[in-house]
Amino acid sequence: GDSVTQTEGLVTLTEGLPVMLNCTYQTIYSNPFLFWYVQHLNESPRLLLKSFTDNKRTEHQGFHATLHKSSSSFHLQKSSAQLSDSALYYCALSDRSNNRIFFGDGTQLVVKP
Amino acid sequence: EAAVTQSPRNKVAVTGGKVTLSCNQTNNHNNMYWYRQDTGHGLRLIHYSYGAGSTEKGDIPDGYKASRPSQENFSLILELATPSQTSVYFCASGDADWGGTGQLYFGEGSKLTVL
């Protein structure tokens, strides 16, 4: 079945350093949608990025990700972390064949001064 | 802007009591979902629905029922609440149908404490 793997449960880094959160997925569907959701403390998850196109960089609010179907990956990156980036980040997959959305376990990003 | 609203936002219940969490969406999406979120477990799917009158079991349906009486409303029902159901519950609507991407629009969350 479909699944999403986020290898890091917790990422702690210093403000100004680059961010990379890993996401890999499994699906038999050839045209999945991949998403990154961000959830700040005491808020609900909201969409950060989404992509459908292979090898095309998608950017929003300083973050970017590129869907690579060859490696089944959709890593989230940012060149310079800010304190306000501290949040829980979920990678998710939609194969649209059955309207199910599959979430990874989430990565807690903590940015320190 | 997509709108999903949940009620109540906070609920304290007693063990063995009945709890109903309600969700209303104005997105006109066919698909709606109930998740629970616990530290260390991420978002776990309880029930979902493809439209009025339909409910489907998600990954952790035991102890929960769902009801979708209309396009706009989707309820989660705990007939006999237990302390293990203490959690934060999120409702979401999704645009996987009508050629959408599958993006989810989440409600504000409902914090349930079962004593």
Coordinates of C-alpha atoms in Angstrom, one line a residue, chain A residues 11-112:
Chain A
V11 CA 15.6 18.2 13.9
T12 CA 17.4 20.9 16.0
L13 CA 19.5 23.5 14.4
T14 CA 20.8 27.1 14.8
E15 CA 19.1 30.1 13.2
G16 CA 20.7 30.9 9.9
L17 CA 21.7 27.4 9.0
P18 CA 20.1 25.5 6.1
V19 CA 17.1 23.2 6.6
M20 CA 16.5 19.9 5.0
L21 CA 13.7 17.6 6.1
N22 CA 13.6 14.2 4.4
C23 CA 10.5 12.6 2.8
T24 CA 10.3 9.4 0.8
Y25 CA 7.2 7.6 -0.4
Q26 CA 5.8 4.4 -1.8
T27 CA 2.9 4.2 -4.2
I28 CA 1.9 2.2 -7.2
Y29 CA 0.2 5.2 -8.6
S30 CA 2.2 6.8 -11.3
N31 CA 1.1 10.4 -10.8
P32 CA 0.9 11.1 -7.0
F33 CA 0.5 14.5 -5.4
L34 CA 3.0 15.2 -2.7
F35 CA 2.5 17.8 0.0
W36 CA 4.2 19.4 2.9
Y37 CA 2.0 20.6 5.8
V38 CA 3.3 22.8 8.6
Q39 CA 1.8 22.9 12.1
H40 CA 2.8 25.6 14.5
L41 CA 2.2 25.1 18.2
N42 CA -1.5 25.1 19.1
E43 CA -2.6 25.5 15.5
S44 CA -3.9 23.1 12.9
P45 CA -1.9 21.8 10.0
R46 CA -1.9 24.0 6.9
L47 CA -0.5 23.5 3.5
L48 CA 3.0 24.7 2.8
L49 CA 3.9 23.1 -0.5
K50 CA 2.5 20.7 -3.0
S51 CA 3.7 19.2 -6.2
F52 CA 2.7 16.9 -9.0
T53 CA 5.4 17.5 -11.6
D54 CA 8.5 15.4 -11.7
N55 CA 11.8 17.3 -11.3
K56 CA 10.2 20.7 -10.9
R57 CA 11.1 22.9 -7.9
T58 CA 8.2 24.2 -5.9
E59 CA 8.6 27.2 -3.6
H60 CA 6.6 28.9 -1.0
Q61 CA 7.4 31.2 2.0
G62 CA 11.1 30.6 1.6
F63 CA 10.8 26.8 1.5
H64 CA 11.3 24.6 -1.5
A65 CA 10.9 21.0 -2.6
T66 CA 11.4 19.0 -5.7
L67 CA 9.5 15.9 -6.5
H68 CA 11.8 13.2 -7.8
K69 CA 9.9 10.2 -9.0
S70 CA 13.1 8.3 -9.8
S71 CA 14.0 8.2 -6.1
S72 CA 10.4 8.6 -4.7
S73 CA 11.5 11.6 -2.7
F74 CA 10.1 15.1 -1.9
H75 CA 12.6 16.6 0.6
L76 CA 11.8 20.0 2.1
Q77 CA 14.6 22.6 2.1
K78 CA 15.2 26.2 3.1
S79 CA 18.5 28.1 2.8
S80 CA 18.4 29.8 6.1
A81 CA 16.3 28.8 9.1
Q82 CA 14.4 31.4 11.1
L83 CA 13.2 31.1 14.7
S84 CA 9.6 31.2 13.4
D85 CA 10.2 28.1 11.3
S86 CA 10.0 26.0 14.5
A87 CA 7.0 23.8 13.9
L88 CA 5.9 20.2 13.1
Y89 CA 6.2 19.4 9.5
Y90 CA 4.3 16.6 7.8
C91 CA 4.9 15.1 4.4
A92 CA 1.8 13.6 2.7
L93 CA 0.9 11.7 -0.4
S94 CA -2.3 11.6 -2.4
D95 CA -2.7 9.0 -5.1
R96 CA -6.2 10.3 -5.9
S97 CA -7.2 6.8 -6.9
N98 CA -9.2 6.3 -3.7
N99 CA -9.2 9.7 -2.1
R100 CA -6.9 8.6 0.7
I101 CA -4.2 10.9 2.0
F102 CA -1.2 9.2 3.6
F103 CA 0.8 11.2 6.1
G104 CA 4.3 10.6 7.4
D105 CA 4.9 10.6 11.1
G106 CA 6.0 14.2 11.1
T107 CA 9.3 16.0 11.8
Q108 CA 9.6 18.4 14.7
L109 CA 11.9 21.3 13.7
V110 CA 13.4 23.3 16.5
V111 CA 15.3 26.4 15.5
K112 CA 17.5 27.9 18.3

